[in-house]
mmCIF file of C-alpha atoms and ligand atoms in Angstrom:
data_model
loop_
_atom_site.group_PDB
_atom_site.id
_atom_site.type_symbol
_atom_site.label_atom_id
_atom_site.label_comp_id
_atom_site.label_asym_id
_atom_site.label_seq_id
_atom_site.Cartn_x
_atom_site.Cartn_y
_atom_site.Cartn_z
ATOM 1 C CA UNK A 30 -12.894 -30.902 -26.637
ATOM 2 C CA UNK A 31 -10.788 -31.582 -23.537
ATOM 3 C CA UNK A 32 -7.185 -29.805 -23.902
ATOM 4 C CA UNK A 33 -5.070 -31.159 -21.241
ATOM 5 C CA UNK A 34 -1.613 -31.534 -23.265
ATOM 6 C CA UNK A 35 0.045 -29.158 -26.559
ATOM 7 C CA UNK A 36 2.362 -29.322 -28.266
ATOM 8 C CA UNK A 37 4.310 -25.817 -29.033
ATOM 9 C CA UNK A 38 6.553 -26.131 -32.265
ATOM 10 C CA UNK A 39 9.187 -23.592 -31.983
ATOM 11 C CA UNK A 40 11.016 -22.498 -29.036
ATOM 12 C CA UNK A 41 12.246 -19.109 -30.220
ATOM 13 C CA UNK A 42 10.903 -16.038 -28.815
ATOM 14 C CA UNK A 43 7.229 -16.428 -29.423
ATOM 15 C CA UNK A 44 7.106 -20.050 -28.556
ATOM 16 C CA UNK A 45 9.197 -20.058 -25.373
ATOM 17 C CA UNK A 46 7.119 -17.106 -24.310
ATOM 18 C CA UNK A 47 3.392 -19.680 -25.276
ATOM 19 C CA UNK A 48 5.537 -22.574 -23.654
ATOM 20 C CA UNK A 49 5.853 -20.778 -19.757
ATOM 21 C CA UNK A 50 2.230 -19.555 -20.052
ATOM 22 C CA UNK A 51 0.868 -22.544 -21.033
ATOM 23 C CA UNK A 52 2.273 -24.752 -18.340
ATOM 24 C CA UNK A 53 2.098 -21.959 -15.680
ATOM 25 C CA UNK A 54 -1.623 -22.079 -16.676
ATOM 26 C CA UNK A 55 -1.673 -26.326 -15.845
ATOM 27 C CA UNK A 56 -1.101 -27.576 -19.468
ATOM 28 C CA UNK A 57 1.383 -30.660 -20.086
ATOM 29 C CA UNK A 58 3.510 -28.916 -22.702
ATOM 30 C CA UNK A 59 5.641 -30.923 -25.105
ATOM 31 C CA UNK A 60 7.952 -28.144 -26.543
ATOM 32 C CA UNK A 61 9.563 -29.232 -30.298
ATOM 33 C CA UNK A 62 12.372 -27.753 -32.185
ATOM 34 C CA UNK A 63 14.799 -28.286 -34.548
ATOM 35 C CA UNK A 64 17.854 -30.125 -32.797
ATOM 36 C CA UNK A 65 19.342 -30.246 -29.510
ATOM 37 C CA UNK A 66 20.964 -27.065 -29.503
ATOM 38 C CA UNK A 67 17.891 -24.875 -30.502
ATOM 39 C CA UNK A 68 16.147 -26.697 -28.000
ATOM 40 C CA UNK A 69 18.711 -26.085 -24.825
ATOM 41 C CA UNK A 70 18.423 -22.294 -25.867
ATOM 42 C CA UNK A 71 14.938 -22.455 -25.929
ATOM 43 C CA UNK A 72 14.496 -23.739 -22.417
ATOM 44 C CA UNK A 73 17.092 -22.127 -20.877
ATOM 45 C CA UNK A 74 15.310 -18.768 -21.650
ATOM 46 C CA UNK A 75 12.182 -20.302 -20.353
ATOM 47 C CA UNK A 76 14.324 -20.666 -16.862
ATOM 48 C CA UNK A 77 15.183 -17.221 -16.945
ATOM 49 C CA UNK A 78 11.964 -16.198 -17.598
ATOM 50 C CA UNK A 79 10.418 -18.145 -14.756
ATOM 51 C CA UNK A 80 13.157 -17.179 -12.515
ATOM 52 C CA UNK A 81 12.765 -13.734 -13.118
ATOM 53 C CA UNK A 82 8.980 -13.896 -12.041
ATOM 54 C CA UNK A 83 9.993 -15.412 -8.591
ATOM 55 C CA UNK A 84 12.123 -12.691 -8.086
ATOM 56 C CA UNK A 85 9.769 -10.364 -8.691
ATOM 57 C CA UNK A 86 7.165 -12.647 -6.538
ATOM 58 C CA UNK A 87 4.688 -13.296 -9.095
ATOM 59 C CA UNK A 88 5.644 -16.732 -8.680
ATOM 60 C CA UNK A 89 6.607 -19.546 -5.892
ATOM 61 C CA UNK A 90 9.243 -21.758 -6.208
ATOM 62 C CA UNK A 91 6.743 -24.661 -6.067
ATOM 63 C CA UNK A 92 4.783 -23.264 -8.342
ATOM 64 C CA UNK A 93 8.127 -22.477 -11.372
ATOM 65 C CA UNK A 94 9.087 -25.832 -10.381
ATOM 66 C CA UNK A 95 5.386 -27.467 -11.248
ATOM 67 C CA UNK A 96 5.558 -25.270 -14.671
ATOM 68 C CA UNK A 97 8.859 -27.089 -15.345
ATOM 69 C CA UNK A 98 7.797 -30.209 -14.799
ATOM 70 C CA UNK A 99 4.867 -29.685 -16.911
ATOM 71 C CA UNK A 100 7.148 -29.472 -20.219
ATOM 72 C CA UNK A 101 9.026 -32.366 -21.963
ATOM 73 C CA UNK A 102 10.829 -30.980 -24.658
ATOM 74 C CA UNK A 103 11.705 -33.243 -28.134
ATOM 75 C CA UNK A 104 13.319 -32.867 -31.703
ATOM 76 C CA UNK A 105 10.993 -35.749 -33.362
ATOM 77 C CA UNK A 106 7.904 -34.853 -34.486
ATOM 78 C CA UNK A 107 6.216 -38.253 -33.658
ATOM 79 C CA UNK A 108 6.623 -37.177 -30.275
ATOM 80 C CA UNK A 109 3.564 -34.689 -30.896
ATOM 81 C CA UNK A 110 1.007 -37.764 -30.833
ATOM 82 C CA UNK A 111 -0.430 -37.308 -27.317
ATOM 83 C CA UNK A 112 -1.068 -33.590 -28.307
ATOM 84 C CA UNK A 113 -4.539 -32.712 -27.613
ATOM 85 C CA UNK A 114 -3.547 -29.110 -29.595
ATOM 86 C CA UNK A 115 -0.517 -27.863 -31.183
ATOM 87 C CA UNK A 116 0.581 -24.484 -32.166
ATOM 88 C CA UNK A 117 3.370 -24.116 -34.293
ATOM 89 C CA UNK A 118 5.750 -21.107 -33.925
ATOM 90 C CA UNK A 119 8.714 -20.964 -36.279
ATOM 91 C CA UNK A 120 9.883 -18.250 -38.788
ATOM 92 C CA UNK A 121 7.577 -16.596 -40.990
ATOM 93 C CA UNK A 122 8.064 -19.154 -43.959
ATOM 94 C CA UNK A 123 5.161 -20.417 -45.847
ATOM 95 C CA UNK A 124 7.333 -23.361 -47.129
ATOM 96 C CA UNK A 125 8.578 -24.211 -43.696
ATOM 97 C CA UNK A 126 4.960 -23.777 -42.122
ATOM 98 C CA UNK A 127 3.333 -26.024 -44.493
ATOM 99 C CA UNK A 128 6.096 -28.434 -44.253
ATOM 100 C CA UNK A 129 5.291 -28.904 -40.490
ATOM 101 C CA UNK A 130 1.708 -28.930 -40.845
ATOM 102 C CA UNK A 131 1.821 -31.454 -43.345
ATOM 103 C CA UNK A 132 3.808 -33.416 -40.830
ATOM 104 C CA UNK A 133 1.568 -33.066 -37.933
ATOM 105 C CA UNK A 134 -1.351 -33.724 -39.867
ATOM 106 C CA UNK A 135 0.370 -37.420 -39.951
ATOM 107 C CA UNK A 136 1.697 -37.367 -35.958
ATOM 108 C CA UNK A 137 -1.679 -36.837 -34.652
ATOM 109 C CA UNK A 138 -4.958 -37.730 -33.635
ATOM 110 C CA UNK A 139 -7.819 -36.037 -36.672
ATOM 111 C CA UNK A 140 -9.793 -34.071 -34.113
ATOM 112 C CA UNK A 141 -6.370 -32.272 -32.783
ATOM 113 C CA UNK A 142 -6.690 -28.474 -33.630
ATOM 114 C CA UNK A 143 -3.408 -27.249 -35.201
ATOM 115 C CA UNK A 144 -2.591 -23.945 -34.570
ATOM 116 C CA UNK A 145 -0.149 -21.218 -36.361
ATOM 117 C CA UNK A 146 1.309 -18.149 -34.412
ATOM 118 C CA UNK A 147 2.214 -16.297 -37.391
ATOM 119 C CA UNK A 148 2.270 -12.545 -37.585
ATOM 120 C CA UNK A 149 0.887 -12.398 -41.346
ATOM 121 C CA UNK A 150 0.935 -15.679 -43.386
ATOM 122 C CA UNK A 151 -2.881 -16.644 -45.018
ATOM 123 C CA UNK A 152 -4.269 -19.436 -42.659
ATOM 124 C CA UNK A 153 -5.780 -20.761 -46.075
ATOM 125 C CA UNK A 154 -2.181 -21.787 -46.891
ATOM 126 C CA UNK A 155 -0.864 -23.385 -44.253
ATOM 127 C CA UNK A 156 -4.226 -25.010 -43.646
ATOM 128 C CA UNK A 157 -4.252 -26.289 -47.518
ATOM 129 C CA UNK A 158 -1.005 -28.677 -46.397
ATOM 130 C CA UNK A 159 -3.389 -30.683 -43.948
ATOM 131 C CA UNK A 160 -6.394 -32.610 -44.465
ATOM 132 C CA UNK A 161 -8.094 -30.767 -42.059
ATOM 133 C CA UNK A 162 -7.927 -27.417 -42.683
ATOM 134 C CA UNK A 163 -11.852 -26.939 -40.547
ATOM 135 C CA UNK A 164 -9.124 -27.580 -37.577
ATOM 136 C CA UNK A 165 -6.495 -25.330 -38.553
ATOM 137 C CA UNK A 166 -6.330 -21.548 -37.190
ATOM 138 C CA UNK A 167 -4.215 -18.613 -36.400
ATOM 139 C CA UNK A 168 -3.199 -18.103 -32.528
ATOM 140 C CA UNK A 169 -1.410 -14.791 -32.610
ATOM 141 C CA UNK A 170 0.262 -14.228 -29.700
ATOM 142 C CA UNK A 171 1.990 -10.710 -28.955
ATOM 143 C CA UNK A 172 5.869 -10.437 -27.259
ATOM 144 C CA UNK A 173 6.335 -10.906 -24.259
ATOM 145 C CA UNK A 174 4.082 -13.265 -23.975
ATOM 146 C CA UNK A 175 3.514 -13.980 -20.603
ATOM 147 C CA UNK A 176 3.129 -10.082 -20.124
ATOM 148 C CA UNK A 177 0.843 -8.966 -23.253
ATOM 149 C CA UNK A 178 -3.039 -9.705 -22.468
ATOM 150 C CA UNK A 179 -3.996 -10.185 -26.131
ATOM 151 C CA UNK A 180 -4.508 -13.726 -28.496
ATOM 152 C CA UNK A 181 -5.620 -12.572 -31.663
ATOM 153 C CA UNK A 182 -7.500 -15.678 -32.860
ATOM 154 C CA UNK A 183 -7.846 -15.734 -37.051
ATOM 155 C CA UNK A 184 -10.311 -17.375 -38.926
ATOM 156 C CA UNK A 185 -9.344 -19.226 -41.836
ATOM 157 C CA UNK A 186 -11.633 -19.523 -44.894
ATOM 158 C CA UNK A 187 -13.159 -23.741 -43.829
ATOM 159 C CA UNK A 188 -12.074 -22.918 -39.851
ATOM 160 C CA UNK A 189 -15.056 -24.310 -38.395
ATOM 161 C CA UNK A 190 -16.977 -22.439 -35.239
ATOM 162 C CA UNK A 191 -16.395 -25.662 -33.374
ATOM 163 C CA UNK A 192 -12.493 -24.864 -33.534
ATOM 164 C CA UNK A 193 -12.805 -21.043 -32.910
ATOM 165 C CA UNK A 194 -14.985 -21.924 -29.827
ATOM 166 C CA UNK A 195 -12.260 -24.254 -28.622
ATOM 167 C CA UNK A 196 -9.524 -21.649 -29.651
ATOM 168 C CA UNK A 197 -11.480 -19.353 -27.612
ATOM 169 C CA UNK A 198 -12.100 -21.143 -24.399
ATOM 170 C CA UNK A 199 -8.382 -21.809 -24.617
ATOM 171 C CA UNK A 200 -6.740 -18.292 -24.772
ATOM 172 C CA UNK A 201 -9.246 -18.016 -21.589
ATOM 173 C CA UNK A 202 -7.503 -20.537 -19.769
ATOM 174 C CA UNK A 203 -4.500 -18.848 -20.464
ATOM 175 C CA UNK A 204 -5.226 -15.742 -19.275
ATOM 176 C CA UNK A 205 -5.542 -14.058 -22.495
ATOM 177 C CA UNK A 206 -8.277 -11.464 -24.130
ATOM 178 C CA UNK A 207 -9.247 -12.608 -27.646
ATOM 179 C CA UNK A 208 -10.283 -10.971 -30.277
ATOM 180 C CA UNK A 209 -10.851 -13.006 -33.803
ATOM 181 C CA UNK A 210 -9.622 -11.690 -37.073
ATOM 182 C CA UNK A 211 -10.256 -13.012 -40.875
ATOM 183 C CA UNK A 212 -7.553 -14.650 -42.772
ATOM 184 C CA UNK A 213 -6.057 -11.129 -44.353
ATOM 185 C CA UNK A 214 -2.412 -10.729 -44.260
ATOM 186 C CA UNK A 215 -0.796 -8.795 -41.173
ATOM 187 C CA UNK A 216 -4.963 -9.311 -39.372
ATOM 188 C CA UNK A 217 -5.805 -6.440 -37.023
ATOM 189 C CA UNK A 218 -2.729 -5.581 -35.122
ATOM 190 C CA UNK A 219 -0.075 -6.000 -37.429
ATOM 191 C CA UNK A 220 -1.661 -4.351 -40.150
ATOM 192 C CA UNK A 221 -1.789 -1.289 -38.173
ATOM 193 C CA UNK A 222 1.330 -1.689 -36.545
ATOM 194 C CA UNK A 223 3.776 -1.732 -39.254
ATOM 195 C CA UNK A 224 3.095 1.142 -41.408
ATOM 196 C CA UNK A 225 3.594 2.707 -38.313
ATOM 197 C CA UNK A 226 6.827 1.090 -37.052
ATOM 198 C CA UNK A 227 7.830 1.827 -40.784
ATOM 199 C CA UNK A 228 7.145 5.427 -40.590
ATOM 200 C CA UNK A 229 8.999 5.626 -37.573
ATOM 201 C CA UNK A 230 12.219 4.301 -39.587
ATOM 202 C CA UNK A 231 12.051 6.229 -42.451
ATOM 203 C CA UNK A 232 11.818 9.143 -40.314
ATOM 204 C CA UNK A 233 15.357 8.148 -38.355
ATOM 205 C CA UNK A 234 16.775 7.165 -41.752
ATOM 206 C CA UNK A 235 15.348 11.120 -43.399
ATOM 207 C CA UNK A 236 17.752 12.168 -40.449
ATOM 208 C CA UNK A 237 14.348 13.795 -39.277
ATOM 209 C CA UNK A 238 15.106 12.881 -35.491
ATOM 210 C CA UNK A 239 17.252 11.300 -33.515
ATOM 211 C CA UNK A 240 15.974 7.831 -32.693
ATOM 212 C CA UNK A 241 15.882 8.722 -28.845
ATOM 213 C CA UNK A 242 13.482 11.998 -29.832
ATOM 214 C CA UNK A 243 11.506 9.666 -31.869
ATOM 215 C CA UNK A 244 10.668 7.177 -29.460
ATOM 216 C CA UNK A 245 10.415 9.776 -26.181
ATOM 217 C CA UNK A 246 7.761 11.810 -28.578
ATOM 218 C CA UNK A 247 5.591 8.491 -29.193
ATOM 219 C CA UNK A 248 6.711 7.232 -25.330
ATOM 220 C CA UNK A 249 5.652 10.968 -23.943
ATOM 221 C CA UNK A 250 3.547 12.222 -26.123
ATOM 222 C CA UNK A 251 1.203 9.599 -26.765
ATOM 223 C CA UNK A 252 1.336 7.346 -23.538
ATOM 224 C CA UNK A 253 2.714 4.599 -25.342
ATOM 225 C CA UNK A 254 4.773 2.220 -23.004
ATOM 226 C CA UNK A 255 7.912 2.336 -25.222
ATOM 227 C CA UNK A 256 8.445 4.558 -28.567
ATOM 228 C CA UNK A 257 8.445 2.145 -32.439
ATOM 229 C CA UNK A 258 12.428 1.587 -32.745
ATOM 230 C CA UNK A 259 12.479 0.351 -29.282
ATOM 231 C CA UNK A 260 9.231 -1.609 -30.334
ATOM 232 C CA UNK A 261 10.939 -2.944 -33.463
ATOM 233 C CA UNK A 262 14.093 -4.288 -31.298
ATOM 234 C CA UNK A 263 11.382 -5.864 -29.146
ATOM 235 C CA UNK A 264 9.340 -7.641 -31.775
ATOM 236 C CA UNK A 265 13.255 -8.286 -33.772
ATOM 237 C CA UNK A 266 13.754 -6.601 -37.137
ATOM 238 C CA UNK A 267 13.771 -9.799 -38.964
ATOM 239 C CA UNK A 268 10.121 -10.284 -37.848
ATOM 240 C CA UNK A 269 9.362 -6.806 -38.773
ATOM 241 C CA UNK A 270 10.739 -7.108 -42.333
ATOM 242 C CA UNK A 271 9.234 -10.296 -43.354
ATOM 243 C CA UNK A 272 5.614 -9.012 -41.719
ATOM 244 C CA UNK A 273 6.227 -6.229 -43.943
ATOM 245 C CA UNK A 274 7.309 -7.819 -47.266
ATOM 246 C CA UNK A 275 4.336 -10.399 -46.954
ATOM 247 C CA UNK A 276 2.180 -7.410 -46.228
ATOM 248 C CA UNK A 277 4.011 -4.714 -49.021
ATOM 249 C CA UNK A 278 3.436 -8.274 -51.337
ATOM 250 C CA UNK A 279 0.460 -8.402 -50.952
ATOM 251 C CA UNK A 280 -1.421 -5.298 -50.610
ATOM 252 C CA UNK A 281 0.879 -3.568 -53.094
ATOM 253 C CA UNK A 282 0.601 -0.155 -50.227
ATOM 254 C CA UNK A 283 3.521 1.985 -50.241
ATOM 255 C CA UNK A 284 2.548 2.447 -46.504
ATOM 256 C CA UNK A 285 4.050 -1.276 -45.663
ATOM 257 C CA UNK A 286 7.205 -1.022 -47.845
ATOM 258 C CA UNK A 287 10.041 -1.606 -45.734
ATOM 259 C CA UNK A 288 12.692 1.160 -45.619
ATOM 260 C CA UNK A 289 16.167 0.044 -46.980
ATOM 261 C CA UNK A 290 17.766 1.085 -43.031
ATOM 262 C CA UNK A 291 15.577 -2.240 -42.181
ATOM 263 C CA UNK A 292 16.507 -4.758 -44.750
ATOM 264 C CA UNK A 293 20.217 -3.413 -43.959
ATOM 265 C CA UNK A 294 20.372 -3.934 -40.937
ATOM 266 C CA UNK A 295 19.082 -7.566 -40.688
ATOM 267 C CA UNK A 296 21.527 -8.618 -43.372
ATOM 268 C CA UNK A 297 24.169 -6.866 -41.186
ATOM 269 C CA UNK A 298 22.557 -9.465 -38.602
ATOM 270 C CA UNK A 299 21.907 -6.064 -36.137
ATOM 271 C CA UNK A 300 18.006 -8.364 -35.394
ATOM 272 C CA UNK A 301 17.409 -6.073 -32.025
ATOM 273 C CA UNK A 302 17.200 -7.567 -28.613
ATOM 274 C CA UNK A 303 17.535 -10.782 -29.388
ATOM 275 C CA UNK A 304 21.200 -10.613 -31.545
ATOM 276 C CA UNK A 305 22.186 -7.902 -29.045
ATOM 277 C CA UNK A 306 21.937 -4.740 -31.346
ATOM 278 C CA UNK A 307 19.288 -3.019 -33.129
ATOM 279 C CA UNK A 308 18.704 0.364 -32.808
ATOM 280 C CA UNK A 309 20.067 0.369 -29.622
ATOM 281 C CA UNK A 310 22.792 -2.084 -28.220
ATOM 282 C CA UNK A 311 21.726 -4.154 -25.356
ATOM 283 C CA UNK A 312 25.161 -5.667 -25.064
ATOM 284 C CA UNK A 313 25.581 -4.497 -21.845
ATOM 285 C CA UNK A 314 22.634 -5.783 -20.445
HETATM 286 N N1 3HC B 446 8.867 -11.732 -19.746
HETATM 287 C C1 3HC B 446 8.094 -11.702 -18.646
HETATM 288 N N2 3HC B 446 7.752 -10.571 -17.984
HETATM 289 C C2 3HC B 446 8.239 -9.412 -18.487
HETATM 290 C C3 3HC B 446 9.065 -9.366 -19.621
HETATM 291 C C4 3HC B 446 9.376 -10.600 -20.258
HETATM 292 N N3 3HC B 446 10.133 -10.657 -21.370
HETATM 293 N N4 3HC B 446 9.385 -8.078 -19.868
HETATM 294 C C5 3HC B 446 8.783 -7.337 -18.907
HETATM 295 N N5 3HC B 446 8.093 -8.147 -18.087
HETATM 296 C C6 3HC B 446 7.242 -7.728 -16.955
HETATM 297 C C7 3HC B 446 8.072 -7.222 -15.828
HETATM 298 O O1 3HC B 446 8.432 -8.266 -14.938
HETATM 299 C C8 3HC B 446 7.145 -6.206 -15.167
HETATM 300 O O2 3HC B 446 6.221 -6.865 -14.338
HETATM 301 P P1 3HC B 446 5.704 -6.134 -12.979
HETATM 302 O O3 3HC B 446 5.178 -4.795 -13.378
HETATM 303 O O4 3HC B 446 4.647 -7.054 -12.448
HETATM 304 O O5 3HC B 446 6.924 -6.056 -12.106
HETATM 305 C C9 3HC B 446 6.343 -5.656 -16.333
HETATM 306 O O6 3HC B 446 6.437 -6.613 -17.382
HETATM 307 C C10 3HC B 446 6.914 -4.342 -16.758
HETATM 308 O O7 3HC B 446 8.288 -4.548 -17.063
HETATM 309 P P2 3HC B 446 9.448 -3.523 -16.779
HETATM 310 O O8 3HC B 446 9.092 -2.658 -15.591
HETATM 311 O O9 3HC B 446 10.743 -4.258 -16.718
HETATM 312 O O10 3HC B 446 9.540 -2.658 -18.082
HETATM 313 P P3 3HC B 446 8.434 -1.832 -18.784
HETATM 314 O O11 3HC B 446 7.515 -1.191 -17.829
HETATM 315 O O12 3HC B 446 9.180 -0.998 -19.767
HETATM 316 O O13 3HC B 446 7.561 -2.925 -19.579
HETATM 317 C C11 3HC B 446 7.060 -4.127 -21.520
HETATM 318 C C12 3HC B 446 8.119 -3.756 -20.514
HETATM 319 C C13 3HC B 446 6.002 -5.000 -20.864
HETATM 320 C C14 3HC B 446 7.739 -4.884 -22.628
HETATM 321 C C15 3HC B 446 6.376 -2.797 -22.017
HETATM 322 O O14 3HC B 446 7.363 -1.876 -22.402
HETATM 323 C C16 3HC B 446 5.429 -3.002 -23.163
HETATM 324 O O15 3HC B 446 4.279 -3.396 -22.991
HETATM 325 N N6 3HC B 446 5.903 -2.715 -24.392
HETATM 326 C C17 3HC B 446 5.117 -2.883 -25.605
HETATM 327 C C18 3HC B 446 5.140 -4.302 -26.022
HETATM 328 C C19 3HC B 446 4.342 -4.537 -27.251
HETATM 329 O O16 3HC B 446 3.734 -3.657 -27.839
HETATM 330 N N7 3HC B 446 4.333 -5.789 -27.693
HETATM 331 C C20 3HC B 446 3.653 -6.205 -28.884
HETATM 332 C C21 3HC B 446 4.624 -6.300 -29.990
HETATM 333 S S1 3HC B 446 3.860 -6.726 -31.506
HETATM 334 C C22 3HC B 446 3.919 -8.402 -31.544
HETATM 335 O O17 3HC B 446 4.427 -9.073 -30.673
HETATM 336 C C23 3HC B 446 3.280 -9.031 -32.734
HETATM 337 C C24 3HC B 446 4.285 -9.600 -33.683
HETATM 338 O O18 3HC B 446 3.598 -10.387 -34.623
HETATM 339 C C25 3HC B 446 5.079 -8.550 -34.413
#
């Protein structure tokens, strides 16, 4: 199938991040959210993002400007028809996934492929709200986007090999590695990922360490390019928690429980980089 235009639900983190890839990479990209204001943030961090690789010269002014003009963005769904692919990134909610699926299965064209960046949800699920769930897969991309080399691709139960192959030769025109998973919650990374990043916080909230020693021992110690509760703030600690209740849910593993520090902090609304404070406070930049 020829991909020339997608459509990228979701202009949060993840989907800002698949946005500037995608038209860096020559993609039309027609970037959807929720309402105007959602939206403006959304594409002003895509700016910033593109202006930040010109500074640091991985990027021509022609070239940001080209990107830019590659993306319309939209609050009506309808305005997904020309799609030729769409990958939905919104919160991790089953409900809300399905709702959007259900509504792009309407919008457009049969053969479109209809992607889901979640971090854990069953692609059986989301794919069970469209009539086409041989077109519906998971497109796992990792934060920062336009920096981390991976797409984990996952394979839901009727995904045919048709739409991995296309999934496939698509990641590679983005620049990405792939590597395909099967539709089990949390999929290769993630299920390795959190019991760790949940170790790490249960050992700050034991008073074990100090959360500096903690991440300098994983930084130092095992060549990792920044410690777990600097990860955590990264990925934001609502996405950790609700990767790790869908996991804890279902795999009933004491390993993915998340430690009551986590759930009280997002409540308290401290989400990591992105609200300004997490472990750490980025407040000043
Ligand atoms: N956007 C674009 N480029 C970015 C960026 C961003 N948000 N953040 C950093 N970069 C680029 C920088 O421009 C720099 O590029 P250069 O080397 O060509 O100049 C390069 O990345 C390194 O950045 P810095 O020197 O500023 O800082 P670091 O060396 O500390 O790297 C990092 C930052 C790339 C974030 C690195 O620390 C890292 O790889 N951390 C681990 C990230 C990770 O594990 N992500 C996966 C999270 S799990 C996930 O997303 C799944 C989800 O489902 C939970």
């Amino acid at each position: 199938m020829n991909i020339q235009t997608i459509g990228v639900i979701g202009c949060g983190l993840m989907g800002s991040g698949i946005v500037e890839v995608a038209a860096k990479s020559g993609f039309d990209v027609i970037v959807g959210e929720l309402n105007q204001e959602f939206l403006d943030t959304g594409m002003a961090r895509i700016h910033k993002s593109l202006e930040r690789a010109q500074s640091k010269g991985k990027l021509t002014e022609k070239e940001a400007s080209a990107a830019l003009a590659r993306m319309s963005g939209t609050i009506k769904s309808e305005d997904f028809a020309p799609a030729d692919l769409v990958i939905e990134a919104v919160t991790e909610d089953l409900e809300l996934k399905q709702r959007i699926f259900s509504r792009l299965d309407q919008v457009t064209q049969p053969d479109v492929i209809l992607a889901s960046n979640t971090s854990s949800i069953s692609i059986a699920a989301i794919a069970a709200a469209t009539n086409r769930p041989d077109k519906v897969l998971g497109m796992h991309f990792f934060n920062p986007v336009p920096v981390m080399a991976l797409l984990e691709l996952v394979r839901g139960s009727l995904t045919s090999d048709e739409t991995l192959a296309t999934a496939q030769a698509f990641g590679e025109r983005l620049g990405k590695t792939t590597v395909v998973a099967k539709d089990s919650p949390g999929f290769i990374v993630n299920r390795l990922l959190i019991p760790y990043i949940v170790d790490a916080i249960g050992l700050y909230e034991a008073g074990l360490a100090s959360k500096e020693d903690i991440d300098a021992g994983v930084k130092l110690g095992l060549a990792h390019p920044m410690g777990p509760l600097t990860l955590a703030d990264l990925v934001g600690l609502d996405t950790t928690l609700a990767v790790a209740d869908v996991l804890y849910e279902e795999y009933g593993e004491p390993r993915f429980k998340a430690p009551p520090l986590l759930r009280q902090m997002v409540t308290a609304g401290l989400l990591g980089r992105k609200s300004g404070r997490g472990f750490y406070d980025y407040r000043q930049g």
